[in-house]
mmCIF file of C-alpha atoms in Angstrom:
data_model
loop_
_atom_site.group_PDB
_atom_site.id
_atom_site.type_symbol
_atom_site.label_atom_id
_atom_site.label_comp_id
_atom_site.label_asym_id
_atom_site.label_seq_id
_atom_site.Cartn_x
_atom_site.Cartn_y
_atom_site.Cartn_z
ATOM 1 C CA UNK A 1 0.000 0.000 0.000
ATOM 2 C CA UNK A 2 1.316 3.428 -0.989
ATOM 3 C CA UNK A 3 0.294 6.966 -0.040
ATOM 4 C CA UNK A 4 -0.033 9.814 -2.512
ATOM 5 C CA UNK A 5 -0.986 13.463 -2.201
ATOM 6 C CA UNK A 6 -2.535 15.832 -4.690
ATOM 7 C CA UNK A 7 -1.994 19.596 -4.535
ATOM 8 C CA UNK A 8 -3.688 22.080 -6.800
ATOM 9 C CA UNK A 9 -1.241 24.782 -7.872
ATOM 10 C CA UNK A 10 -2.498 28.289 -8.678
ATOM 11 C CA UNK A 11 -1.167 31.836 -8.959
ATOM 12 C CA UNK A 12 -2.206 32.326 -5.342
ATOM 13 C CA UNK A 13 0.952 31.261 -3.501
ATOM 14 C CA UNK A 14 -0.760 31.412 -0.115
ATOM 15 C CA UNK A 15 -3.371 28.931 -1.315
ATOM 16 C CA UNK A 16 -0.640 26.506 -2.369
ATOM 17 C CA UNK A 17 1.297 26.918 0.878
ATOM 18 C CA UNK A 18 -1.868 26.383 2.882
ATOM 19 C CA UNK A 19 -2.415 23.054 1.135
ATOM 20 C CA UNK A 20 1.183 22.001 1.715
ATOM 21 C CA UNK A 21 1.034 22.919 5.412
ATOM 22 C CA UNK A 22 -2.232 21.070 5.978
ATOM 23 C CA UNK A 23 -0.934 17.952 4.251
ATOM 24 C CA UNK A 24 2.432 18.030 6.041
ATOM 25 C CA UNK A 25 0.760 18.369 9.432
ATOM 26 C CA UNK A 26 -1.688 15.584 8.623
ATOM 27 C CA UNK A 27 0.908 13.042 7.516
ATOM 28 C CA UNK A 28 3.095 13.906 10.522
ATOM 29 C CA UNK A 29 0.253 13.488 13.017
ATOM 30 C CA UNK A 30 -0.801 10.193 11.443
ATOM 31 C CA UNK A 31 2.703 8.791 10.842
ATOM 32 C CA UNK A 32 2.143 8.553 7.100
ATOM 33 C CA UNK A 33 5.002 8.295 4.617
ATOM 34 C CA UNK A 34 4.163 9.843 1.246
ATOM 35 C CA UNK A 35 5.472 7.979 -1.787
ATOM 36 C CA UNK A 36 4.722 10.765 -4.252
ATOM 37 C CA UNK A 37 3.095 14.202 -4.406
ATOM 38 C CA UNK A 38 1.284 15.305 -7.552
ATOM 39 C CA UNK A 39 1.237 19.015 -8.364
ATOM 40 C CA UNK A 40 -1.094 20.367 -11.029
ATOM 41 C CA UNK A 41 -1.578 23.928 -12.112
ATOM 42 C CA UNK A 42 -5.063 25.301 -11.734
ATOM 43 C CA UNK A 43 -6.746 25.992 -15.065
ATOM 44 C CA UNK A 44 -9.699 28.236 -15.879
ATOM 45 C CA UNK A 45 -11.188 25.306 -17.755
ATOM 46 C CA UNK A 46 -12.927 23.228 -15.081
ATOM 47 C CA UNK A 47 -12.828 20.129 -17.279
ATOM 48 C CA UNK A 48 -9.040 20.424 -17.486
ATOM 49 C CA UNK A 49 -8.781 20.624 -13.698
ATOM 50 C CA UNK A 50 -10.933 17.529 -13.232
ATOM 51 C CA UNK A 51 -8.961 15.670 -15.900
ATOM 52 C CA UNK A 52 -5.816 16.352 -13.861
ATOM 53 C CA UNK A 53 -7.380 14.583 -10.894
ATOM 54 C CA UNK A 54 -8.319 11.624 -13.045
ATOM 55 C CA UNK A 55 -4.765 11.480 -14.359
ATOM 56 C CA UNK A 56 -3.553 11.136 -10.777
ATOM 57 C CA UNK A 57 -6.036 8.340 -10.114
ATOM 58 C CA UNK A 58 -4.812 6.446 -13.165
ATOM 59 C CA UNK A 59 -1.388 6.182 -11.522
ATOM 60 C CA UNK A 60 -2.775 4.668 -8.324
ATOM 61 C CA UNK A 61 -3.361 0.972 -7.682
ATOM 62 C CA UNK A 62 -5.786 -1.110 -5.675
ATOM 63 C CA UNK A 63 -5.147 -0.638 -1.939
ATOM 64 C CA UNK A 64 -3.369 2.731 -2.275
ATOM 65 C CA UNK A 65 -4.388 5.892 -0.419
ATOM 66 C CA UNK A 66 -4.829 9.452 -1.658
ATOM 67 C CA UNK A 67 -4.549 12.468 0.644
ATOM 68 C CA UNK A 68 -6.182 15.748 -0.404
ATOM 69 C CA UNK A 69 -7.057 18.921 1.467
ATOM 70 C CA UNK A 70 -10.798 18.757 0.862
ATOM 71 C CA UNK A 71 -13.752 17.757 -1.273
ATOM 72 C CA UNK A 72 -13.461 20.836 -3.485
ATOM 73 C CA UNK A 73 -10.217 19.408 -4.884
ATOM 74 C CA UNK A 74 -12.170 16.531 -6.446
ATOM 75 C CA UNK A 75 -14.487 18.518 -8.694
ATOM 76 C CA UNK A 76 -16.331 21.717 -9.488
ATOM 77 C CA UNK A 77 -19.864 20.502 -8.747
ATOM 78 C CA UNK A 78 -21.622 18.249 -6.261
ATOM 79 C CA UNK A 79 -22.314 15.706 -8.975
ATOM 80 C CA UNK A 80 -18.713 15.564 -10.237
ATOM 81 C CA UNK A 81 -17.385 15.256 -6.662
ATOM 82 C CA UNK A 82 -19.739 12.396 -5.793
ATOM 83 C CA UNK A 83 -19.051 10.665 -9.090
ATOM 84 C CA UNK A 84 -15.314 10.879 -8.484
ATOM 85 C CA UNK A 85 -15.636 9.516 -4.940
ATOM 86 C CA UNK A 86 -17.589 6.543 -6.266
ATOM 87 C CA UNK A 87 -14.888 6.005 -8.910
ATOM 88 C CA UNK A 88 -12.206 6.087 -6.212
ATOM 89 C CA UNK A 89 -14.159 3.498 -4.252
ATOM 90 C CA UNK A 90 -14.495 1.158 -7.238
ATOM 91 C CA UNK A 91 -10.748 1.429 -7.832
ATOM 92 C CA UNK A 92 -10.093 0.197 -4.289
ATOM 93 C CA UNK A 93 -8.476 3.441 -3.115
ATOM 94 C CA UNK A 94 -8.798 4.954 0.361
ATOM 95 C CA UNK A 95 -9.446 8.712 0.368
ATOM 96 C CA UNK A 96 -8.208 11.048 3.128
ATOM 97 C CA UNK A 97 -10.060 14.399 3.354
ATOM 98 C CA UNK A 98 -8.210 16.720 5.712
ATOM 99 C CA UNK A 99 -10.652 19.645 6.032
ATOM 100 C CA UNK A 100 -13.576 17.288 6.538
ATOM 101 C CA UNK A 101 -11.539 15.192 9.016
ATOM 102 C CA UNK A 102 -12.762 12.120 7.169
ATOM 103 C CA UNK A 103 -11.223 8.929 5.819
ATOM 104 C CA UNK A 104 -13.288 7.079 3.212
ATOM 105 C CA UNK A 105 -12.279 3.424 3.277
ATOM 106 C CA UNK A 106 -13.205 1.661 0.053
ATOM 107 C CA UNK A 107 -14.361 -1.400 2.039
ATOM 108 C CA UNK A 108 -16.934 0.620 4.004
ATOM 109 C CA UNK A 109 -20.031 -0.493 2.100
ATOM 110 C CA UNK A 110 -22.510 1.337 4.343
ATOM 111 C CA UNK A 111 -20.896 4.688 3.721
ATOM 112 C CA UNK A 112 -20.740 4.169 -0.004
ATOM 113 C CA UNK A 113 -24.372 3.128 -0.141
ATOM 114 C CA UNK A 114 -25.145 6.620 1.131
ATOM 115 C CA UNK A 115 -22.823 8.137 -1.465
ATOM 116 C CA UNK A 116 -24.422 6.092 -4.236
ATOM 117 C CA UNK A 117 -27.819 7.358 -3.085
ATOM 118 C CA UNK A 118 -26.598 10.950 -3.117
ATOM 119 C CA UNK A 119 -25.151 10.452 -6.584
ATOM 120 C CA UNK A 120 -28.486 9.089 -7.809
ATOM 121 C CA UNK A 121 -30.245 12.071 -6.250
ATOM 122 C CA UNK A 122 -27.938 14.497 -8.026
ATOM 123 C CA UNK A 123 -28.462 12.629 -11.281
ATOM 124 C CA UNK A 124 -32.226 12.950 -10.818
ATOM 125 C CA UNK A 125 -31.840 16.700 -10.328
ATOM 126 C CA UNK A 126 -29.792 16.954 -13.503
ATOM 127 C CA UNK A 127 -32.363 14.909 -15.409
ATOM 128 C CA UNK A 128 -35.140 17.161 -14.133
ATOM 129 C CA UNK A 129 -33.303 20.243 -15.367
ATOM 130 C CA UNK A 130 -32.938 18.660 -18.793
ATOM 131 C CA UNK A 131 -36.634 17.742 -18.823
ATOM 132 C CA UNK A 132 -37.639 21.273 -17.823
ATOM 133 C CA UNK A 133 -35.441 22.673 -20.585
ATOM 134 C CA UNK A 134 -37.086 20.340 -23.120
ATOM 135 C CA UNK A 135 -40.553 21.427 -22.040
ATOM 136 C CA UNK A 136 -39.553 25.060 -22.369
ATOM 137 C CA UNK A 137 -38.266 24.440 -25.894
ATOM 138 C CA UNK A 138 -41.429 22.571 -26.798
ATOM 139 C CA UNK A 139 -43.569 25.441 -25.540
ATOM 140 C CA UNK A 140 -41.474 27.818 -27.631
ATOM 141 C CA UNK A 141 -41.936 25.637 -30.698
ATOM 142 C CA UNK A 142 -38.299 24.561 -30.881
ATOM 143 C CA UNK A 143 -37.669 21.104 -32.289
ATOM 144 C CA UNK A 144 -36.190 18.506 -29.969
ATOM 145 C CA UNK A 145 -34.036 15.431 -30.338
ATOM 146 C CA UNK A 146 -31.880 14.115 -33.126
ATOM 147 C CA UNK A 147 -32.930 13.874 -36.743
ATOM 148 C CA UNK A 148 -35.163 10.974 -37.693
ATOM 149 C CA UNK A 149 -33.219 7.830 -38.522
ATOM 150 C CA UNK A 150 -29.999 9.083 -36.971
ATOM 151 C CA UNK A 151 -28.368 6.698 -34.505
ATOM 152 C CA UNK A 152 -26.604 8.128 -31.473
ATOM 153 C CA UNK A 153 -23.080 6.862 -30.859
ATOM 154 C CA UNK A 154 -21.838 5.972 -27.396
ATOM 155 C CA UNK A 155 -18.374 6.523 -25.993
ATOM 156 C CA UNK A 156 -18.450 2.840 -24.975
ATOM 157 C CA UNK A 157 -18.998 1.598 -28.548
ATOM 158 C CA UNK A 158 -15.310 1.010 -29.301
ATOM 159 C CA UNK A 159 -15.101 -1.304 -26.272
ATOM 160 C CA UNK A 160 -18.466 -2.957 -26.875
ATOM 161 C CA UNK A 161 -17.164 -6.503 -27.409
ATOM 162 C CA UNK A 162 -14.826 -6.358 -24.411
ATOM 163 C CA UNK A 163 -17.551 -4.911 -22.160
ATOM 164 C CA UNK A 164 -20.095 -7.564 -23.118
ATOM 165 C CA UNK A 165 -17.503 -10.368 -22.845
ATOM 166 C CA UNK A 166 -16.683 -9.246 -19.305
ATOM 167 C CA UNK A 167 -20.371 -8.924 -18.439
ATOM 168 C CA UNK A 168 -21.300 -12.379 -19.754
ATOM 169 C CA UNK A 169 -18.384 -13.840 -17.778
ATOM 170 C CA UNK A 170 -19.899 -12.511 -14.540
ATOM 171 C CA UNK A 171 -17.395 -9.647 -14.089
ATOM 172 C CA UNK A 172 -18.988 -6.896 -11.975
ATOM 173 C CA UNK A 173 -19.918 -3.630 -13.661
ATOM 174 C CA UNK A 174 -17.657 -1.648 -11.333
ATOM 175 C CA UNK A 175 -14.675 -3.785 -12.349
ATOM 176 C CA UNK A 176 -15.626 -3.470 -16.008
ATOM 177 C CA UNK A 177 -15.808 0.326 -15.731
ATOM 178 C CA UNK A 178 -12.463 0.489 -13.957
ATOM 179 C CA UNK A 179 -10.770 -1.670 -16.595
ATOM 180 C CA UNK A 180 -12.265 0.272 -19.518
ATOM 181 C CA UNK A 181 -11.288 3.608 -17.968
ATOM 182 C CA UNK A 182 -7.695 2.475 -17.557
ATOM 183 C CA UNK A 183 -7.539 1.091 -21.077
ATOM 184 C CA UNK A 184 -8.986 4.249 -22.619
ATOM 185 C CA UNK A 185 -6.723 6.513 -20.571
ATOM 186 C CA UNK A 186 -3.611 4.613 -21.671
ATOM 187 C CA UNK A 187 -4.771 5.029 -25.250
ATOM 188 C CA UNK A 188 -6.029 8.634 -25.235
ATOM 189 C CA UNK A 189 -4.537 10.258 -22.131
ATOM 190 C CA UNK A 190 -6.341 13.435 -21.045
ATOM 191 C CA UNK A 191 -8.439 13.291 -24.220
ATOM 192 C CA UNK A 192 -10.218 10.213 -22.865
ATOM 193 C CA UNK A 193 -13.990 10.675 -22.831
ATOM 194 C CA UNK A 194 -14.638 7.618 -20.687
ATOM 195 C CA UNK A 195 -12.580 8.717 -17.689
ATOM 196 C CA UNK A 196 -15.481 10.776 -16.281
ATOM 197 C CA UNK A 197 -18.187 8.245 -17.125
ATOM 198 C CA UNK A 198 -20.362 6.885 -14.336
ATOM 199 C CA UNK A 199 -21.402 3.387 -13.345
ATOM 200 C CA UNK A 200 -24.975 4.323 -14.203
ATOM 201 C CA UNK A 201 -23.964 5.217 -17.767
ATOM 202 C CA UNK A 202 -22.246 1.853 -18.219
ATOM 203 C CA UNK A 203 -25.266 -0.016 -16.818
ATOM 204 C CA UNK A 204 -27.570 1.748 -19.268
ATOM 205 C CA UNK A 205 -25.209 0.936 -22.147
ATOM 206 C CA UNK A 206 -25.110 -2.767 -21.244
ATOM 207 C CA UNK A 207 -28.898 -2.896 -20.947
ATOM 208 C CA UNK A 208 -29.346 -1.153 -24.299
ATOM 209 C CA UNK A 209 -26.802 -3.438 -25.987
ATOM 210 C CA UNK A 210 -28.531 -6.563 -24.689
ATOM 211 C CA UNK A 211 -31.904 -5.342 -25.978
ATOM 212 C CA UNK A 212 -30.423 -4.595 -29.405
ATOM 213 C CA UNK A 213 -28.813 -8.030 -29.550
ATOM 214 C CA UNK A 214 -32.068 -9.711 -28.568
ATOM 215 C CA UNK A 215 -33.906 -7.921 -31.385
ATOM 216 C CA UNK A 216 -31.231 -8.974 -33.874
ATOM 217 C CA UNK A 217 -31.458 -12.596 -32.717
ATOM 218 C CA UNK A 218 -35.251 -12.588 -33.013
ATOM 219 C CA UNK A 219 -35.107 -11.065 -36.487
ATOM 220 C CA UNK A 220 -32.471 -13.573 -37.543
ATOM 221 C CA UNK A 221 -34.584 -16.520 -36.376
ATOM 222 C CA UNK A 222 -37.612 -15.155 -38.251
ATOM 223 C CA UNK A 223 -35.582 -14.614 -41.423
ATOM 224 C CA UNK A 224 -34.167 -18.138 -41.290
ATOM 225 C CA UNK A 225 -37.649 -19.599 -40.986
ATOM 226 C CA UNK A 226 -38.914 -17.577 -43.938
ATOM 227 C CA UNK A 227 -35.957 -18.564 -46.116
ATOM 228 C CA UNK A 228 -36.646 -22.224 -45.371
ATOM 229 C CA UNK A 229 -40.394 -22.066 -46.065
ATOM 230 C CA UNK A 230 -40.921 -19.385 -48.721
ATOM 231 C CA UNK A 231 -41.502 -20.850 -52.199
ATOM 232 C CA UNK A 232 -42.729 -19.804 -55.619
ATOM 233 C CA UNK A 233 -46.222 -20.919 -56.615
ATOM 234 C CA UNK A 234 -46.349 -22.701 -59.956
ATOM 235 C CA UNK A 235 -49.344 -22.175 -62.266
ATOM 236 C CA UNK A 236 -49.415 -25.885 -63.158
ATOM 237 C CA UNK A 237 -50.454 -27.081 -59.706
ATOM 238 C CA UNK A 238 -52.016 -24.060 -58.039
ATOM 239 C CA UNK A 239 -55.330 -22.313 -58.244
ATOM 240 C CA UNK A 240 -55.488 -18.712 -56.985
ATOM 241 C CA UNK A 241 -58.774 -17.117 -56.001
ATOM 242 C CA UNK A 242 -58.688 -13.310 -55.662
ATOM 243 C CA UNK A 243 -61.354 -11.155 -54.132
ATOM 244 C CA UNK A 244 -61.806 -8.055 -56.284
ATOM 245 C CA UNK A 245 -62.521 -4.591 -54.927
ATOM 246 C CA UNK A 246 -66.167 -4.831 -56.005
ATOM 247 C CA UNK A 247 -66.690 -7.994 -53.975
ATOM 248 C CA UNK A 248 -66.559 -10.433 -56.891
ATOM 249 C CA UNK A 249 -64.009 -13.235 -57.208
ATOM 250 C CA UNK A 250 -61.547 -14.056 -59.957
ATOM 251 C CA UNK A 251 -59.549 -17.223 -60.495
ATOM 252 C CA UNK A 252 -56.029 -16.871 -61.858
ATOM 253 C CA UNK A 253 -52.873 -18.931 -62.011
ATOM 254 C CA UNK A 254 -49.684 -16.913 -61.836
ATOM 255 C CA UNK A 255 -46.335 -16.922 -60.110
ATOM 256 C CA UNK A 256 -46.514 -14.885 -56.895
ATOM 257 C CA UNK A 257 -44.336 -14.476 -53.822
ATOM 258 C CA UNK A 258 -45.326 -15.237 -50.291
ATOM 259 C CA UNK A 259 -45.931 -12.222 -48.045
ATOM 260 C CA UNK A 260 -43.072 -12.829 -45.629
ATOM 261 C CA UNK A 261 -44.563 -10.802 -42.791
ATOM 262 C CA UNK A 262 -47.789 -12.786 -42.839
ATOM 263 C CA UNK A 263 -45.843 -16.014 -43.259
ATOM 264 C CA UNK A 264 -43.791 -15.226 -40.177
ATOM 265 C CA UNK A 265 -46.906 -14.378 -38.171
ATOM 266 C CA UNK A 266 -48.436 -17.754 -39.071
ATOM 267 C CA UNK A 267 -45.342 -19.826 -38.411
ATOM 268 C CA UNK A 268 -46.771 -21.328 -35.212
ATOM 269 C CA UNK A 269 -50.013 -22.449 -36.868
ATOM 270 C CA UNK A 270 -50.336 -26.210 -37.541
ATOM 271 C CA UNK A 271 -52.224 -25.327 -40.723
ATOM 272 C CA UNK A 272 -49.372 -23.361 -42.225
ATOM 273 C CA UNK A 273 -48.812 -25.915 -45.006
ATOM 274 C CA UNK A 274 -52.528 -26.151 -45.836
ATOM 275 C CA UNK A 275 -53.318 -22.469 -46.044
ATOM 276 C CA UNK A 276 -51.042 -19.517 -46.761
ATOM 277 C CA UNK A 277 -51.772 -15.831 -47.047
ATOM 278 C CA UNK A 278 -49.791 -14.602 -50.056
ATOM 279 C CA UNK A 279 -49.297 -11.356 -51.868
ATOM 280 C CA UNK A 280 -49.381 -11.130 -55.696
ATOM 281 C CA UNK A 281 -47.711 -8.523 -57.809
ATOM 282 C CA UNK A 282 -50.864 -6.429 -57.890
ATOM 283 C CA UNK A 283 -50.860 -5.949 -54.151
ATOM 284 C CA UNK A 284 -54.159 -7.791 -53.466
ATOM 285 C CA UNK A 285 -54.257 -10.462 -50.784
ATOM 286 C CA UNK A 286 -55.028 -13.934 -52.056
ATOM 287 C CA UNK A 287 -55.621 -17.350 -50.618
ATOM 288 C CA UNK A 288 -53.671 -20.345 -51.849
ATOM 289 C CA UNK A 289 -55.734 -23.464 -52.306
ATOM 290 C CA UNK A 290 -54.508 -26.939 -53.120
ATOM 291 C CA UNK A 291 -55.994 -28.534 -56.236
ATOM 292 C CA UNK A 292 -58.469 -31.219 -55.421
#
């Protein structure tokens, strides 16, 4: 187990010294030996600041400890702070918060249940804001959503196979998220889009992927059945009776193709070979009868 510290550097020298003093006093009072201190310059871009924290976390291992001055070092909003604490927990890292006089042990499940609940609450608030904004746009006559037929891409798509392989092999979602974050960070560094992703986002992605796969499997089974049963009707051995629009009937013999949708719907019927709903070139529904 190793100990690390993170200090946010800014143009305010007193702010930096205050952090250093607090950390030095804390490690002295608790007989802690620091293996490495990470210093990062404060940036006006809040995303850059939070990425710096994630970069520090990527260098830590399971069982390590991170010492910071306070919660505000972890993010710029309540949601980002809670999300980062949950990430730290899933990575198996113990977090020391000096100002709050609090040590968050990653094995303390009761505490993290509370944090998970708070994170869900914050997510609900964010969702409500989005919903309110949508309603406002609707009332103003502004169009919503993506263009029809356009499929939204996910940041998890490039790791889809690996994610689903892990999931089907009973690997927990928290472990999957941790592994994917590390892999993406090694590949993209600070440009990684997955590093700030939440466990909830991964769960939704897995659920969506499973539903899509189930639909594909169902469609594939239906297509296979149709390919095995669909045939051409030969004039020599088939009589076709068509109901005309005026209610009269006409008898024809022509080559027509089976309406695959209707064929699929009737696949469970024991009478499927005796009676088939088919669709001729003219678009009228007809009934196939066997010659007697």
